[in-house]
C-alpha cells in the first residue's frame, strides 16, 4: 500500500515531533539549576545494568546448551567479555571483543 504525499509528510512530521520530544523533554522537565528527583537519579544508576542484563538474557533465550555443540560459542564469548572487562574496564571494548570472538567461533570453528 502506498501513501499519498500528505500522508508521507504527516508521517515524517510525527517522527520529527517524537524525536524532538524525547530529546528535549528531559531538559525541560529537569533543568540544570534544579535537582532531579531521587527516583530519576536512582533509575539513572540502575537502569543501564538492568538493560544490559535484559539484553544478555534475551540473546541467550534460544540457546540449547544440551544439544550438540550449541552454547559453547556463547559461553566462550561471555567468558571473553567478562575477562576483557575485568582487564580493561572498557564497555565498548568488551562488547566489540566478545562479538568478534563469537562471530569468529561461529564462522570458523563451529
C-alpha positions as YAML, in Angstrom:
chain: A
units: angstrom
residues:
- id: 1
  name: UNK
  ca: [0.00, 0.00, 0.00]
- id: 2
  name: UNK
  ca: [1.40, 3.39, -0.95]
- id: 3
  name: UNK
  ca: [0.95, 6.65, 0.91]
- id: 4
  name: UNK
  ca: [-0.20, 9.88, -0.57]
- id: 5
  name: UNK
  ca: [2.13, 12.86, -0.44]
- id: 6
  name: UNK
  ca: [0.27, 14.35, 2.52]
- id: 7
  name: UNK
  ca: [0.34, 11.07, 4.42]
- id: 8
  name: UNK
  ca: [4.11, 10.91, 3.88]
- id: 9
  name: UNK
  ca: [4.56, 14.49, 5.07]
- id: 10
  name: UNK
  ca: [2.42, 13.86, 8.16]
- id: 11
  name: UNK
  ca: [4.34, 10.65, 8.92]
- id: 12
  name: UNK
  ca: [7.68, 12.46, 8.68]
- id: 13
  name: UNK
  ca: [6.41, 15.33, 10.85]
- id: 14
  name: UNK
  ca: [5.18, 12.89, 13.51]
- id: 15
  name: UNK
  ca: [8.56, 11.13, 13.51]
- id: 16
  name: UNK
  ca: [10.32, 14.50, 13.87]
- id: 17
  name: UNK
  ca: [7.97, 15.51, 16.69]
- id: 18
  name: UNK
  ca: [8.50, 12.23, 18.52]
- id: 19
  name: UNK
  ca: [12.27, 12.50, 18.17]
- id: 20
  name: UNK
  ca: [12.34, 16.12, 19.33]
- id: 21
  name: UNK
  ca: [10.10, 15.33, 22.30]
- id: 22
  name: UNK
  ca: [12.34, 12.52, 23.51]
- id: 23
  name: UNK
  ca: [15.45, 14.70, 23.06]
- id: 24
  name: UNK
  ca: [14.23, 17.95, 24.64]
- id: 25
  name: UNK
  ca: [11.72, 16.81, 27.26]
- id: 26
  name: UNK
  ca: [14.34, 15.77, 29.87]
- id: 27
  name: UNK
  ca: [15.97, 19.21, 29.65]
- id: 28
  name: UNK
  ca: [12.61, 20.93, 30.01]
- id: 29
  name: UNK
  ca: [11.46, 18.77, 32.94]
- id: 30
  name: UNK
  ca: [14.81, 18.74, 34.75]
- id: 31
  name: UNK
  ca: [16.70, 22.00, 34.14]
- id: 32
  name: UNK
  ca: [20.34, 22.16, 35.17]
- id: 33
  name: UNK
  ca: [19.60, 24.57, 38.01]
- id: 34
  name: UNK
  ca: [17.10, 22.17, 39.59]
- id: 35
  name: UNK
  ca: [17.99, 18.90, 41.35]
- id: 36
  name: UNK
  ca: [16.24, 15.90, 39.70]
- id: 37
  name: UNK
  ca: [14.00, 13.75, 41.90]
- id: 38
  name: UNK
  ca: [15.69, 10.91, 43.77]
- id: 39
  name: UNK
  ca: [13.75, 8.33, 41.76]
- id: 40
  name: UNK
  ca: [15.18, 9.68, 38.49]
- id: 41
  name: UNK
  ca: [18.70, 9.66, 39.93]
- id: 42
  name: UNK
  ca: [18.20, 6.10, 41.18]
- id: 43
  name: UNK
  ca: [16.87, 4.94, 37.80]
- id: 44
  name: UNK
  ca: [19.83, 6.58, 36.08]
- id: 45
  name: UNK
  ca: [22.22, 4.46, 38.11]
- id: 46
  name: UNK
  ca: [20.28, 1.18, 37.99]
- id: 47
  name: UNK
  ca: [18.73, 1.01, 34.51]
- id: 48
  name: UNK
  ca: [21.94, 0.65, 32.44]
- id: 49
  name: UNK
  ca: [22.82, -2.55, 34.32]
- id: 50
  name: UNK
  ca: [19.25, -3.81, 34.15]
- id: 51
  name: UNK
  ca: [19.09, -3.22, 30.39]
- id: 52
  name: UNK
  ca: [22.43, -4.96, 29.86]
- id: 53
  name: UNK
  ca: [21.21, -7.96, 31.84]
- id: 54
  name: UNK
  ca: [17.96, -7.97, 29.89]
- id: 55
  name: UNK
  ca: [19.87, -7.98, 26.59]
- id: 56
  name: UNK
  ca: [22.06, -10.88, 27.75]
- id: 57
  name: UNK
  ca: [19.02, -12.93, 28.78]
- id: 58
  name: UNK
  ca: [17.22, -12.07, 25.54]
- id: 59
  name: UNK
  ca: [20.21, -13.03, 23.38]
- id: 60
  name: UNK
  ca: [20.63, -16.37, 25.17]
- id: 61
  name: UNK
  ca: [16.94, -17.34, 25.30]
- id: 62
  name: UNK
  ca: [17.11, -19.61, 22.24]
- id: 63
  name: UNK
  ca: [20.37, -21.32, 23.17]
- id: 64
  name: UNK
  ca: [20.08, -25.02, 23.89]
- id: 65
  name: UNK
  ca: [23.30, -25.96, 25.67]
- id: 66
  name: UNK
  ca: [22.50, -29.68, 25.98]
- id: 67
  name: UNK
  ca: [22.22, -30.41, 22.24]
- id: 68
  name: UNK
  ca: [25.37, -30.85, 20.17]
- id: 69
  name: UNK
  ca: [27.90, -28.05, 20.50]
- id: 70
  name: UNK
  ca: [25.27, -25.34, 20.93]
- id: 71
  name: UNK
  ca: [26.06, -22.99, 23.74]
- id: 72
  name: UNK
  ca: [29.84, -23.41, 23.52]
- id: 73
  name: UNK
  ca: [30.46, -20.32, 21.33]
- id: 74
  name: UNK
  ca: [28.09, -18.30, 23.50]
- id: 75
  name: UNK
  ca: [29.79, -19.43, 26.71]
- id: 76
  name: UNK
  ca: [33.26, -18.71, 25.32]
- id: 77
  name: UNK
  ca: [32.17, -15.25, 24.15]
- id: 78
  name: UNK
  ca: [30.65, -14.47, 27.56]
- id: 79
  name: UNK
  ca: [33.86, -15.57, 29.28]
- id: 80
  name: UNK
  ca: [35.86, -13.38, 26.87]
- id: 81
  name: UNK
  ca: [33.59, -10.40, 27.60]
- id: 82
  name: UNK
  ca: [33.98, -10.86, 31.34]
- id: 83
  name: UNK
  ca: [37.77, -11.22, 31.13]
- id: 84
  name: UNK
  ca: [38.12, -8.25, 28.78]
- id: 85
  name: UNK
  ca: [36.01, -6.09, 31.05]
- id: 86
  name: UNK
  ca: [37.89, -7.12, 34.19]
- id: 87
  name: UNK
  ca: [41.17, -6.41, 32.40]
- id: 88
  name: UNK
  ca: [40.45, -3.09, 30.62]
- id: 89
  name: UNK
  ca: [37.25, -1.78, 32.28]
- id: 90
  name: UNK
  ca: [36.03, -0.58, 28.89]
- id: 91
  name: UNK
  ca: [32.45, -1.48, 27.97]
- id: 92
  name: UNK
  ca: [32.85, -0.80, 24.24]
- id: 93
  name: UNK
  ca: [36.00, -2.93, 24.03]
- id: 94
  name: UNK
  ca: [34.32, -5.74, 25.98]
- id: 95
  name: UNK
  ca: [31.25, -5.81, 23.75]
- id: 96
  name: UNK
  ca: [33.20, -5.47, 20.49]
- id: 97
  name: UNK
  ca: [35.75, -8.09, 21.55]
- id: 98
  name: UNK
  ca: [33.09, -10.55, 22.66]
- id: 99
  name: UNK
  ca: [31.15, -10.03, 19.44]
- id: 100
  name: UNK
  ca: [34.29, -10.54, 17.33]
- id: 101
  name: UNK
  ca: [35.19, -13.71, 19.23]
- id: 102
  name: UNK
  ca: [31.64, -15.06, 18.94]
- id: 103
  name: UNK
  ca: [31.49, -14.36, 15.19]
- id: 104
  name: UNK
  ca: [34.92, -15.91, 14.63]
- id: 105
  name: UNK
  ca: [33.86, -19.02, 16.54]
- id: 106
  name: UNK
  ca: [30.58, -19.30, 14.63]
- id: 107
  name: UNK
  ca: [32.15, -18.71, 11.20]
- id: 108
  name: UNK
  ca: [35.44, -20.59, 11.57]
- id: 109
  name: UNK
  ca: [35.10, -23.24, 14.27]
- id: 110
  name: UNK
  ca: [31.51, -24.35, 14.82]
...
